[in-house]
């Protein structure tokens, strides 16, 4: 009798936990299907780097679905990891790093998705030999990626220079000229110092590039990365100011050859293989050129009447300079949402965020949660399906769901993206059309798996003898 009672108690306990487990799994599956259906709405798919999953090797551990900072890029369907919201991926690569069997390979979008991207080899070389592109301009976001590419690109150039018979430039010809002083440009410059290359870095702005133009105290999410002349940089979340201060601390210890306020107007390659880089201040000659320009370029305008008024702006640096104002922010991306929330928490501001679609679709998971909280607290009014049709001195005329409304207004910020320097790249002869690496993704994962199995077999054979 005691044994029967113990058995029944054990069965009830096991059943309870089994039901909880099945319920949780059912909920996960429902969320996965919901994410998959949502992903179908955006058939354009991944825009740049994204994970490619070899289903033959995926063991269904679900580790990759839990580490992504961008939310439901990957979900588990049918016991396998599946990419359902590829457009959200910005290349963290954490999913590939956590996969225990090497079933995930980070690849670029297909050529149809990357037709507006410059053609690049795996070494970041363009269609023009010894002319390289690194960072966001090549299709990858994230400070981590930019730093890695800038560093690796210099390694490639240094290896060419070190090859016997390769002509080395005179004192008047640089080994490499780096255009841009953002994360990729700074990393390339410091690596050039490490490699003892004759280099120069120029930028039309200041050190920091696009990061320097972020709103004050904007959090910059990064990952542990090997930074030239410093070593492992382990912080994973810090403000824009802290990151720029770190860069200055590193470059102040070395002879950082930098010229600010010089916008590159033209790049020509001579018959001797040497590039001539032209800026308003003069010309520079170099054996290799690295373009680390970023891709934001000039702010994209809406073409709305009154857009040239002084109150209409395209960048927000100091949110706390604006208090007790009636403000309109236009856009549905992360920049627009972060600016709107920053302004909404200043004293007395009345902030409206206008977005032309009926929902935010391409924002970071962190911002999606924060904007919902901001709306719940009544700090910010979000108006979907709306566009401004005219800006006036004290008002803005809006089309909201097909109805015209005139709204009191003091300031407008427009975040409609930027015009990338595509025309400049084409002008200097760079070819466009990204390589389709997805087709080789399975092969790379398969090769890694086979190499691992071969290594295990070899070790077993050796140990048996």
C-alpha positions as a LaTeX table, in Angstrom:
\begin{tabular}{lrrr}
\hline
Residue & $x$ (\AA) & $y$ (\AA) & $z$ (\AA) \\
\hline
Unk1 & 0.00 & 0.00 & 0.00 \\
Unk2 & 2.82 & 2.38 & 0.89 \\
Unk3 & 4.53 & 1.56 & $-2.38$ \\
Unk4 & 1.33 & 2.31 & $-4.32$ \\
Unk5 & 0.90 & 5.66 & $-2.54$ \\
Unk6 & 4.51 & 6.60 & $-3.24$ \\
Unk7 & 4.06 & 5.61 & $-6.88$ \\
Unk8 & 0.90 & 7.74 & $-7.21$ \\
Unk9 & 2.56 & 10.75 & $-5.56$ \\
Unk10 & 5.56 & 10.39 & $-7.87$ \\
Unk11 & 3.29 & 10.06 & $-10.91$ \\
Unk12 & 1.36 & 13.21 & $-9.93$ \\
Unk13 & 4.57 & 15.20 & $-9.45$ \\
Unk14 & 6.02 & 14.01 & $-12.76$ \\
Unk15 & 2.71 & 14.66 & $-14.51$ \\
Unk16 & 2.54 & 18.17 & $-13.08$ \\
Unk17 & 5.98 & 19.09 & $-14.35$ \\
Unk18 & 5.37 & 17.34 & $-17.67$ \\
Unk19 & 2.19 & 19.34 & $-18.20$ \\
Unk20 & 4.05 & 22.57 & $-17.38$ \\
Unk21 & 6.78 & 21.62 & $-19.82$ \\
Unk22 & 4.32 & 20.75 & $-22.60$ \\
Unk23 & 2.40 & 23.96 & $-21.97$ \\
Unk24 & 5.62 & 26.01 & $-22.20$ \\
Unk25 & 6.63 & 24.19 & $-25.40$ \\
Unk26 & 3.19 & 24.81 & $-26.89$ \\
Unk27 & 3.50 & 28.51 & $-26.07$ \\
Unk28 & 6.98 & 28.62 & $-27.66$ \\
Unk29 & 5.65 & 26.94 & $-30.80$ \\
Unk30 & 2.76 & 29.42 & $-31.00$ \\
Unk31 & 5.14 & 32.37 & $-30.66$ \\
Unk32 & 7.41 & 30.83 & $-33.30$ \\
Unk33 & 4.51 & 30.44 & $-35.75$ \\
Unk34 & 3.44 & 34.02 & $-35.02$ \\
Unk35 & 6.96 & 35.26 & $-35.73$ \\
Unk36 & 7.07 & 33.22 & $-38.94$ \\
Unk37 & 3.79 & 34.71 & $-40.14$ \\
Unk38 & 5.07 & 38.18 & $-39.29$ \\
Unk39 & 8.24 & 37.48 & $-41.22$ \\
Unk40 & 6.20 & 36.60 & $-44.32$ \\
Unk41 & 4.97 & 40.20 & $-44.44$ \\
Unk42 & 8.49 & 41.30 & $-45.29$ \\
Unk43 & 9.36 & 39.11 & $-48.25$ \\
Unk44 & 12.37 & 41.28 & $-49.06$ \\
Unk45 & 14.23 & 39.13 & $-46.52$ \\
Unk46 & 17.69 & 39.79 & $-45.09$ \\
Unk47 & 19.29 & 43.00 & $-46.30$ \\
Unk48 & 22.92 & 42.25 & $-45.45$ \\
Unk49 & 24.68 & 39.69 & $-43.26$ \\
Unk50 & 22.46 & 37.03 & $-41.73$ \\
Unk51 & 22.66 & 33.45 & $-40.42$ \\
Unk52 & 22.42 & 30.54 & $-42.86$ \\
Unk53 & 21.32 & 27.33 & $-41.12$ \\
Unk54 & 22.24 & 23.91 & $-42.46$ \\
Unk55 & 19.24 & 21.81 & $-41.40$ \\
Unk56 & 21.25 & 18.62 & $-41.96$ \\
Unk57 & 23.45 & 19.48 & $-38.99$ \\
Unk58 & 21.07 & 21.45 & $-36.74$ \\
Unk59 & 20.40 & 19.37 & $-33.62$ \\
Unk60 & 17.55 & 21.56 & $-32.34$ \\
Unk61 & 19.25 & 22.73 & $-29.15$ \\
Unk62 & 17.60 & 26.20 & $-29.53$ \\
Unk63 & 20.70 & 27.97 & $-28.21$ \\
Unk64 & 20.79 & 30.25 & $-31.25$ \\
Unk65 & 17.21 & 31.45 & $-30.68$ \\
Unk66 & 17.95 & 32.70 & $-27.17$ \\
Unk67 & 21.14 & 34.74 & $-27.65$ \\
Unk68 & 20.11 & 37.17 & $-30.42$ \\
Unk69 & 19.77 & 40.76 & $-29.07$ \\
Unk70 & 17.40 & 41.64 & $-31.94$ \\
Unk71 & 14.60 & 39.30 & $-30.83$ \\
Unk72 & 12.87 & 36.73 & $-33.03$ \\
Unk73 & 15.28 & 36.55 & $-35.97$ \\
Unk74 & 15.47 & 32.79 & $-35.41$ \\
Unk75 & 12.81 & 30.46 & $-33.98$ \\
Unk76 & 12.40 & 26.71 & $-33.55$ \\
Unk77 & 9.98 & 25.10 & $-36.01$ \\
Unk78 & 9.72 & 21.35 & $-36.44$ \\
Unk79 & 12.65 & 20.83 & $-34.10$ \\
Unk80 & 15.02 & 22.91 & $-36.22$ \\
Unk81 & 16.20 & 26.52 & $-36.06$ \\
Unk82 & 14.62 & 28.63 & $-38.81$ \\
Unk83 & 15.23 & 32.24 & $-39.84$ \\
Unk84 & 11.87 & 34.04 & $-39.91$ \\
Unk85 & 12.71 & 37.71 & $-39.49$ \\
Unk86 & 15.96 & 38.03 & $-41.38$ \\
Unk87 & 15.44 & 41.74 & $-42.01$ \\
Unk88 & 16.08 & 42.33 & $-38.29$ \\
Unk89 & 19.54 & 40.77 & $-38.38$ \\
Unk90 & 22.45 & 43.22 & $-38.19$ \\
Unk91 & 25.25 & 40.70 & $-37.87$ \\
Unk92 & 25.89 & 40.11 & $-34.15$ \\
Unk93 & 27.00 & 36.54 & $-35.08$ \\
Unk94 & 26.21 & 35.29 & $-31.56$ \\
Unk95 & 23.97 & 32.56 & $-33.00$ \\
Unk96 & 26.88 & 31.15 & $-35.03$ \\
Unk97 & 29.22 & 31.36 & $-32.04$ \\
Unk98 & 26.85 & 29.51 & $-29.71$ \\
Unk99 & 25.95 & 26.69 & $-32.14$ \\
Unk100 & 27.71 & 23.56 & $-30.80$ \\
Unk101 & 27.82 & 21.74 & $-34.16$ \\
Unk102 & 28.74 & 24.51 & $-36.59$ \\
Unk103 & 25.38 & 24.41 & $-38.36$ \\
Unk104 & 25.17 & 28.21 & $-38.65$ \\
Unk105 & 27.29 & 30.28 & $-41.02$ \\
Unk106 & 27.05 & 34.06 & $-41.30$ \\
Unk107 & 26.54 & 34.95 & $-44.96$ \\
Unk108 & 25.61 & 37.99 & $-47.03$ \\
Unk109 & 22.21 & 38.56 & $-48.62$ \\
Unk110 & 21.61 & 37.35 & $-52.14$ \\
Unk111 & 22.65 & 39.59 & $-55.07$ \\
Unk112 & 19.04 & 40.67 & $-55.58$ \\
Unk113 & 19.03 & 42.04 & $-52.03$ \\
Unk114 & 22.51 & 43.51 & $-52.29$ \\
Unk115 & 22.31 & 45.05 & $-55.75$ \\
Unk116 & 22.89 & 48.49 & $-54.25$ \\
Unk117 & 25.99 & 47.29 & $-52.40$ \\
Unk118 & 29.50 & 47.47 & $-53.82$ \\
Unk119 & 31.02 & 44.19 & $-54.93$ \\
Unk120 & 33.56 & 43.02 & $-52.35$ \\
Unk121 & 35.85 & 40.03 & $-52.08$ \\
Unk122 & 36.15 & 38.20 & $-48.73$ \\
Unk123 & 39.18 & 40.48 & $-48.11$ \\
Unk124 & 36.95 & 43.59 & $-48.59$ \\
Unk125 & 38.61 & 44.49 & $-51.89$ \\
Unk126 & 36.39 & 46.19 & $-54.47$ \\
Unk127 & 36.37 & 45.59 & $-58.22$ \\
Unk128 & 39.39 & 47.95 & $-58.30$ \\
Unk129 & 42.53 & 46.21 & $-57.10$ \\
Unk130 & 43.94 & 47.64 & $-53.83$ \\
Unk131 & 40.84 & 49.77 & $-53.23$ \\
Unk132 & 38.99 & 48.46 & $-50.17$ \\
Unk133 & 35.70 & 49.16 & $-48.41$ \\
Unk134 & 35.16 & 48.36 & $-44.73$ \\
Unk135 & 32.39 & 48.97 & $-42.22$ \\
Unk136 & 28.76 & 49.78 & $-42.79$ \\
Unk137 & 29.28 & 50.94 & $-46.37$ \\
Unk138 & 30.02 & 47.33 & $-47.31$ \\
Unk139 & 26.68 & 46.11 & $-45.95$ \\
Unk140 & 27.47 & 45.27 & $-42.33$ \\
Unk141 & 26.27 & 47.15 & $-39.29$ \\
Unk142 & 27.76 & 47.00 & $-35.76$ \\
Unk143 & 30.84 & 48.68 & $-34.35$ \\
Unk144 & 32.36 & 45.24 & $-33.70$ \\
Unk145 & 32.24 & 44.34 & $-37.40$ \\
Unk146 & 33.71 & 47.69 & $-38.45$ \\
Unk147 & 36.64 & 47.34 & $-36.03$ \\
Unk148 & 37.37 & 43.79 & $-37.16$ \\
Unk149 & 37.21 & 44.69 & $-40.85$ \\
Unk150 & 39.45 & 47.75 & $-40.51$ \\
Unk151 & 42.05 & 45.70 & $-38.65$ \\
Unk152 & 41.90 & 42.72 & $-41.04$ \\
Unk153 & 42.02 & 44.93 & $-44.12$ \\
Unk154 & 45.33 & 46.46 & $-43.01$ \\
Unk155 & 46.67 & 42.95 & $-42.40$ \\
Unk156 & 45.85 & 42.12 & $-46.03$ \\
Unk157 & 47.59 & 45.25 & $-47.30$ \\
Unk158 & 50.63 & 44.67 & $-45.07$ \\
Unk159 & 50.99 & 41.11 & $-46.34$ \\
Unk160 & 51.04 & 42.38 & $-49.94$ \\
Unk161 & 53.71 & 44.95 & $-49.10$ \\
Unk162 & 55.80 & 42.33 & $-47.34$ \\
Unk163 & 55.71 & 40.01 & $-50.36$ \\
Unk164 & 59.13 & 39.87 & $-52.10$ \\
Unk165 & 59.27 & 42.06 & $-55.18$ \\
Unk166 & 56.36 & 44.28 & $-54.15$ \\
Unk167 & 57.38 & 47.94 & $-54.69$ \\
Unk168 & 57.27 & 50.05 & $-51.52$ \\
Unk169 & 56.16 & 53.65 & $-51.76$ \\
Unk170 & 58.50 & 56.59 & $-51.40$ \\
Unk171 & 58.03 & 59.12 & $-48.61$ \\
Unk172 & 55.70 & 61.01 & $-50.94$ \\
Unk173 & 53.53 & 57.95 & $-51.62$ \\
Unk174 & 51.61 & 56.43 & $-48.72$ \\
Unk175 & 51.35 & 52.69 & $-48.29$ \\
Unk176 & 47.67 & 53.22 & $-47.53$ \\
Unk177 & 45.33 & 56.17 & $-47.32$ \\
Unk178 & 42.31 & 55.69 & $-45.05$ \\
Unk179 & 39.17 & 57.70 & $-45.76$ \\
Unk180 & 36.99 & 57.99 & $-42.67$ \\
Unk181 & 37.70 & 58.17 & $-38.94$ \\
Unk182 & 34.82 & 56.14 & $-37.57$ \\
Unk183 & 35.22 & 52.71 & $-35.91$ \\
Unk184 & 36.59 & 51.05 & $-39.06$ \\
Unk185 & 38.91 & 53.93 & $-39.95$ \\
Unk186 & 40.32 & 54.26 & $-36.42$ \\
Unk187 & 40.90 & 50.50 & $-36.21$ \\
Unk188 & 42.63 & 50.50 & $-39.61$ \\
Unk189 & 44.80 & 53.48 & $-38.64$ \\
Unk190 & 45.95 & 51.90 & $-35.38$ \\
Unk191 & 46.68 & 48.62 & $-37.12$ \\
Unk192 & 48.71 & 50.53 & $-39.72$ \\
Unk193 & 50.80 & 51.95 & $-36.87$ \\
Unk194 & 51.29 & 48.46 & $-35.46$ \\
Unk195 & 52.40 & 47.21 & $-38.89$ \\
Unk196 & 54.71 & 50.25 & $-39.34$ \\
Unk197 & 52.98 & 51.32 & $-42.55$ \\
Unk198 & 53.29 & 54.78 & $-44.05$ \\
Unk199 & 49.66 & 55.91 & $-43.79$ \\
Unk200 & 47.33 & 58.89 & $-43.51$ \\
Unk201 & 43.71 & 59.13 & $-42.37$ \\
Unk202 & 41.36 & 61.87 & $-43.59$ \\
Unk203 & 37.75 & 62.66 & $-42.71$ \\
Unk204 & 35.37 & 65.45 & $-43.62$ \\
Unk205 & 34.28 & 65.54 & $-40.00$ \\
Unk206 & 35.82 & 64.63 & $-36.67$ \\
Unk207 & 37.12 & 61.50 & $-34.98$ \\
Unk208 & 34.27 & 59.11 & $-34.32$ \\
Unk209 & 32.49 & 59.35 & $-37.67$ \\
Unk210 & 28.79 & 58.54 & $-37.46$ \\
Unk211 & 29.13 & 57.63 & $-33.77$ \\
Unk212 & 30.11 & 61.24 & $-32.99$ \\
Unk213 & 26.76 & 62.35 & $-34.45$ \\
Unk214 & 24.67 & 60.10 & $-32.22$ \\
Unk215 & 22.42 & 61.77 & $-29.63$ \\
Unk216 & 24.16 & 62.53 & $-26.34$ \\
Unk217 & 24.38 & 59.55 & $-23.97$ \\
Unk218 & 23.06 & 57.17 & $-26.64$ \\
Unk219 & 23.91 & 53.63 & $-25.59$ \\
Unk220 & 26.22 & 51.91 & $-28.03$ \\
Unk221 & 25.85 & 48.14 & $-27.96$ \\
Unk222 & 28.99 & 46.26 & $-28.96$ \\
Unk223 & 30.69 & 42.93 & $-28.32$ \\
Unk224 & 34.10 & 41.91 & $-27.05$ \\
Unk225 & 36.56 & 42.79 & $-29.80$ \\
Unk226 & 40.33 & 42.84 & $-30.34$ \\
Unk227 & 41.28 & 46.50 & $-30.68$ \\
Unk228 & 44.68 & 47.40 & $-32.22$ \\
Unk229 & 47.24 & 48.87 & $-29.79$ \\
Unk230 & 44.92 & 48.09 & $-26.88$ \\
Unk231 & 44.06 & 44.42 & $-26.88$ \\
Unk232 & 40.75 & 42.86 & $-25.88$ \\
Unk233 & 37.97 & 45.40 & $-25.41$ \\
Unk234 & 35.41 & 43.62 & $-23.24$ \\
Unk235 & 32.68 & 46.17 & $-22.52$ \\
Unk236 & 29.35 & 45.27 & $-24.10$ \\
Unk237 & 27.29 & 48.38 & $-23.35$ \\
Unk238 & 28.50 & 51.94 & $-23.04$ \\
Unk239 & 27.53 & 55.45 & $-24.05$ \\
Unk240 & 28.66 & 57.27 & $-27.16$ \\
Unk241 & 30.75 & 59.63 & $-25.00$ \\
Unk242 & 32.53 & 56.76 & $-23.24$ \\
Unk243 & 33.34 & 55.05 & $-26.52$ \\
Unk244 & 34.76 & 58.20 & $-28.10$ \\
Unk245 & 36.75 & 58.93 & $-24.92$ \\
Unk246 & 38.22 & 55.42 & $-25.16$ \\
Unk247 & 39.23 & 56.02 & $-28.79$ \\
Unk248 & 40.89 & 59.32 & $-27.88$ \\
Unk249 & 42.74 & 57.68 & $-25.01$ \\
Unk250 & 44.19 & 55.06 & $-27.36$ \\
Unk251 & 45.15 & 57.42 & $-30.21$ \\
Unk252 & 46.71 & 60.00 & $-27.87$ \\
Unk253 & 49.35 & 57.40 & $-26.96$ \\
Unk254 & 50.54 & 57.06 & $-30.56$ \\
Unk255 & 51.46 & 59.23 & $-33.55$ \\
Unk256 & 47.96 & 59.24 & $-35.05$ \\
Unk257 & 48.26 & 60.84 & $-38.50$ \\
Unk258 & 44.85 & 62.40 & $-39.04$ \\
Unk259 & 43.53 & 65.36 & $-41.01$ \\
Unk260 & 39.99 & 66.43 & $-40.27$ \\
Unk261 & 37.72 & 68.60 & $-42.39$ \\
Unk262 & 38.93 & 67.03 & $-45.65$ \\
Unk263 & 36.20 & 65.56 & $-47.83$ \\
Unk264 & 37.45 & 63.26 & $-50.57$ \\
Unk265 & 36.16 & 64.51 & $-53.91$ \\
Unk266 & 37.80 & 62.06 & $-56.30$ \\
Unk267 & 39.98 & 58.95 & $-56.44$ \\
Unk268 & 41.86 & 57.96 & $-59.58$ \\
Unk269 & 44.19 & 55.04 & $-60.19$ \\
Unk270 & 47.16 & 55.71 & $-62.46$ \\
Unk271 & 48.79 & 53.37 & $-64.95$ \\
Unk272 & 51.53 & 52.81 & $-62.37$ \\
Unk273 & 48.92 & 51.39 & $-59.96$ \\
Unk274 & 49.17 & 54.35 & $-57.59$ \\
Unk275 & 45.99 & 56.12 & $-56.45$ \\
Unk276 & 45.60 & 59.89 & $-56.46$ \\
Unk277 & 43.11 & 61.01 & $-53.81$ \\
Unk278 & 41.80 & 64.56 & $-54.21$ \\
Unk279 & 40.38 & 66.75 & $-51.43$ \\
Unk280 & 39.72 & 70.54 & $-51.38$ \\
Unk281 & 43.03 & 70.89 & $-49.51$ \\
Unk282 & 45.17 & 69.04 & $-52.06$ \\
Unk283 & 46.09 & 65.61 & $-53.43$ \\
Unk284 & 47.55 & 62.49 & $-51.83$ \\
Unk285 & 49.13 & 59.48 & $-53.50$ \\
Unk286 & 48.90 & 55.95 & $-52.13$ \\
Unk287 & 49.45 & 52.35 & $-53.13$ \\
Unk288 & 46.20 & 51.30 & $-51.44$ \\
Unk289 & 43.04 & 53.11 & $-50.32$ \\
Unk290 & 40.54 & 52.06 & $-47.65$ \\
Unk291 & 37.09 & 53.65 & $-47.75$ \\
Unk292 & 35.57 & 53.62 & $-44.25$ \\
Unk293 & 32.91 & 56.21 & $-44.97$ \\
Unk294 & 29.81 & 54.76 & $-43.38$ \\
Unk295 & 26.66 & 54.71 & $-45.46$ \\
Unk296 & 24.39 & 57.33 & $-43.93$ \\
Unk297 & 25.69 & 60.05 & $-46.24$ \\
Unk298 & 23.53 & 63.14 & $-46.55$ \\
Unk299 & 20.16 & 63.05 & $-44.72$ \\
Unk300 & 17.29 & 62.06 & $-47.01$ \\
Unk301 & 14.68 & 64.81 & $-47.34$ \\
Unk302 & 10.93 & 64.37 & $-47.71$ \\
Unk303 & 10.40 & 66.99 & $-50.40$ \\
Unk304 & 7.66 & 68.64 & $-48.34$ \\
Unk305 & 6.80 & 72.33 & $-48.64$ \\
Unk306 & 8.49 & 74.35 & $-45.87$ \\
Unk307 & 11.18 & 71.73 & $-45.29$ \\
Unk308 & 13.83 & 74.43 & $-45.63$ \\
Unk309 & 12.59 & 76.25 & $-42.50$ \\
Unk310 & 15.22 & 76.55 & $-39.71$ \\
Unk311 & 13.02 & 74.57 & $-37.33$ \\
Unk312 & 13.26 & 71.43 & $-39.51$ \\
Unk313 & 16.32 & 69.33 & $-38.63$ \\
Unk314 & 17.75 & 65.89 & $-39.43$ \\
Unk315 & 20.03 & 65.13 & $-36.48$ \\
Unk316 & 19.52 & 65.42 & $-32.74$ \\
Unk317 & 22.64 & 65.80 & $-30.64$ \\
Unk318 & 21.49 & 67.42 & $-27.39$ \\
Unk319 & 17.92 & 66.48 & $-26.47$ \\
Unk320 & 18.09 & 68.43 & $-23.20$ \\
Unk321 & 18.49 & 71.70 & $-25.11$ \\
Unk322 & 14.80 & 71.54 & $-25.97$ \\
Unk323 & 12.23 & 72.00 & $-23.19$ \\
Unk324 & 8.60 & 73.14 & $-23.10$ \\
Unk325 & 8.32 & 72.70 & $-26.87$ \\
Unk326 & 5.81 & 71.16 & $-29.27$ \\
Unk327 & 7.83 & 68.69 & $-31.30$ \\
Unk328 & 7.22 & 66.43 & $-34.29$ \\
Unk329 & 9.56 & 63.53 & $-35.05$ \\
Unk330 & 9.12 & 61.82 & $-38.43$ \\
Unk331 & 10.28 & 58.25 & $-39.03$ \\
Unk332 & 9.88 & 54.66 & $-37.88$ \\
Unk333 & 13.45 & 53.47 & $-37.39$ \\
Unk334 & 15.64 & 53.23 & $-34.32$ \\
Unk335 & 17.05 & 56.75 & $-34.76$ \\
Unk336 & 13.59 & 58.31 & $-34.90$ \\
Unk337 & 12.34 & 56.36 & $-31.89$ \\
Unk338 & 15.42 & 57.08 & $-29.78$ \\
Unk339 & 15.24 & 60.80 & $-30.62$ \\
Unk340 & 11.51 & 60.95 & $-29.87$ \\
Unk341 & 11.95 & 59.24 & $-26.50$ \\
Unk342 & 14.91 & 61.46 & $-25.61$ \\
Unk343 & 12.88 & 64.59 & $-26.35$ \\
Unk344 & 9.75 & 63.22 & $-24.65$ \\
Unk345 & 11.52 & 62.96 & $-21.29$ \\
Unk346 & 12.62 & 66.61 & $-21.31$ \\
Unk347 & 10.63 & 69.05 & $-19.15$ \\
Unk348 & 7.36 & 70.23 & $-20.65$ \\
Unk349 & 7.84 & 68.80 & $-24.14$ \\
Unk350 & 4.85 & 67.58 & $-26.15$ \\
Unk351 & 6.22 & 65.06 & $-28.63$ \\
Unk352 & 4.44 & 63.40 & $-31.55$ \\
Unk353 & 6.09 & 60.61 & $-33.51$ \\
Unk354 & 4.72 & 60.25 & $-37.04$ \\
Unk355 & 5.23 & 57.07 & $-39.06$ \\
Unk356 & 3.79 & 56.39 & $-42.50$ \\
Unk357 & 3.10 & 52.68 & $-41.86$ \\
Unk358 & 0.66 & 51.05 & $-39.45$ \\
Unk359 & 3.30 & 49.54 & $-37.13$ \\
Unk360 & 7.02 & 49.60 & $-36.34$ \\
Unk361 & 8.61 & 46.68 & $-38.13$ \\
Unk362 & 12.37 & 47.14 & $-38.26$ \\
Unk363 & 13.47 & 48.35 & $-34.84$ \\
Unk364 & 15.64 & 46.75 & $-32.17$ \\
Unk365 & 13.84 & 44.66 & $-29.59$ \\
Unk366 & 15.13 & 46.98 & $-26.86$ \\
Unk367 & 13.56 & 50.00 & $-28.55$ \\
Unk368 & 10.30 & 48.15 & $-29.22$ \\
Unk369 & 9.92 & 47.57 & $-25.48$ \\
Unk370 & 10.97 & 51.09 & $-24.49$ \\
Unk371 & 8.63 & 52.81 & $-26.94$ \\
Unk372 & 5.68 & 50.77 & $-25.66$ \\
Unk373 & 6.52 & 51.80 & $-22.09$ \\
Unk374 & 6.87 & 55.42 & $-23.16$ \\
Unk375 & 3.45 & 55.34 & $-24.85$ \\
Unk376 & 1.87 & 53.61 & $-21.85$ \\
Unk377 & 3.09 & 56.38 & $-19.55$ \\
Unk378 & 1.68 & 59.03 & $-21.89$ \\
Unk379 & 5.11 & 60.57 & $-22.48$ \\
Unk380 & 4.87 & 60.25 & $-26.25$ \\
Unk381 & 2.09 & 60.23 & $-28.83$ \\
Unk382 & 2.67 & 57.88 & $-31.76$ \\
Unk383 & 0.58 & 58.45 & $-34.90$ \\
Unk384 & 0.74 & 55.65 & $-37.47$ \\
Unk385 & $-0.41$ & 55.97 & $-41.09$ \\
Unk386 & 0.57 & 59.62 & $-41.11$ \\
Unk387 & 2.83 & 61.91 & $-43.13$ \\
Unk388 & 3.57 & 65.65 & $-42.94$ \\
Unk389 & 2.40 & 67.54 & $-46.02$ \\
Unk390 & 3.58 & 71.06 & $-45.12$ \\
Unk391 & 5.74 & 72.75 & $-42.51$ \\
Unk392 & 4.82 & 76.26 & $-41.34$ \\
Unk393 & 6.41 & 78.66 & $-38.84$ \\
Unk394 & 4.17 & 77.66 & $-35.94$ \\
Unk395 & 2.31 & 74.61 & $-37.23$ \\
Unk396 & 2.60 & 71.41 & $-39.25$ \\
Unk397 & $-0.04$ & 70.12 & $-41.64$ \\
Unk398 & $-0.37$ & 66.34 & $-41.37$ \\
Unk399 & $-2.16$ & 63.73 & $-43.44$ \\
Unk400 & $-3.43$ & 61.28 & $-40.82$ \\
Unk401 & $-5.28$ & 58.31 & $-42.23$ \\
Unk402 & $-6.34$ & 60.36 & $-45.24$ \\
Unk403 & $-7.54$ & 63.33 & $-43.17$ \\
Unk404 & $-5.68$ & 66.66 & $-43.14$ \\
Unk405 & $-4.94$ & 68.20 & $-39.73$ \\
Unk406 & $-3.00$ & 71.34 & $-38.74$ \\
Unk407 & $-1.07$ & 70.86 & $-35.52$ \\
Unk408 & 0.79 & 73.46 & $-33.40$ \\
Unk409 & 4.53 & 72.93 & $-33.67$ \\
Unk410 & 7.88 & 74.48 & $-32.68$ \\
Unk411 & 10.42 & 71.95 & $-34.02$ \\
Unk412 & 10.56 & 69.06 & $-36.47$ \\
Unk413 & 13.12 & 66.26 & $-36.72$ \\
Unk414 & 13.12 & 64.04 & $-39.80$ \\
Unk415 & 14.75 & 60.60 & $-39.71$ \\
Unk416 & 14.16 & 59.21 & $-43.17$ \\
Unk417 & 17.57 & 57.62 & $-43.58$ \\
Unk418 & 20.47 & 58.94 & $-45.58$ \\
Unk419 & 21.55 & 59.10 & $-49.18$ \\
Unk420 & 24.47 & 56.65 & $-49.32$ \\
Unk421 & 27.57 & 57.70 & $-51.26$ \\
Unk422 & 26.58 & 55.37 & $-54.10$ \\
Unk423 & 27.05 & 58.02 & $-56.79$ \\
Unk424 & 30.59 & 58.74 & $-55.55$ \\
Unk425 & 31.52 & 55.05 & $-55.55$ \\
Unk426 & 30.21 & 54.61 & $-59.08$ \\
Unk427 & 31.97 & 57.77 & $-60.19$ \\
Unk428 & 35.35 & 56.38 & $-59.17$ \\
Unk429 & 34.60 & 53.11 & $-60.98$ \\
Unk430 & 33.63 & 50.67 & $-58.22$ \\
Unk431 & 31.41 & 47.82 & $-59.41$ \\
Unk432 & 28.16 & 46.96 & $-57.63$ \\
Unk433 & 26.41 & 43.69 & $-56.82$ \\
Unk434 & 27.12 & 41.66 & $-53.69$ \\
Unk435 & 28.34 & 38.10 & $-53.90$ \\
Unk436 & 25.77 & 35.45 & $-53.04$ \\
Unk437 & 27.49 & 33.58 & $-50.23$ \\
Unk438 & 24.33 & 31.77 & $-49.14$ \\
Unk439 & 24.97 & 29.01 & $-51.68$ \\
Unk440 & 28.32 & 28.28 & $-50.08$ \\
Unk441 & 27.01 & 28.51 & $-46.52$ \\
Unk442 & 26.01 & 24.83 & $-46.37$ \\
Unk443 & 29.34 & 23.80 & $-47.87$ \\
Unk444 & 31.26 & 25.76 & $-45.22$ \\
Unk445 & 29.20 & 24.29 & $-42.39$ \\
Unk446 & 29.53 & 20.81 & $-43.89$ \\
Unk447 & 33.31 & 21.21 & $-44.27$ \\
Unk448 & 33.61 & 22.32 & $-40.63$ \\
Unk449 & 31.54 & 19.34 & $-39.49$ \\
Unk450 & 33.55 & 16.87 & $-41.59$ \\
Unk451 & 36.83 & 18.35 & $-40.36$ \\
Unk452 & 35.66 & 17.91 & $-36.78$ \\
Unk453 & 34.64 & 14.27 & $-37.41$ \\
Unk454 & 37.93 & 13.56 & $-39.21$ \\
Unk455 & 39.88 & 15.03 & $-36.29$ \\
Unk456 & 37.94 & 12.88 & $-33.82$ \\
Unk457 & 38.52 & 9.76 & $-35.93$ \\
Unk458 & 42.24 & 10.48 & $-36.13$ \\
Unk459 & 42.49 & 10.94 & $-32.37$ \\
Unk460 & 40.56 & 7.70 & $-31.76$ \\
Unk461 & 42.82 & 5.84 & $-34.18$ \\
Unk462 & 45.94 & 7.15 & $-32.48$ \\
Unk463 & 44.66 & 6.33 & $-29.01$ \\
Unk464 & 43.79 & 2.75 & $-30.09$ \\
Unk465 & 47.42 & 2.20 & $-31.08$ \\
\hline
\end{tabular}
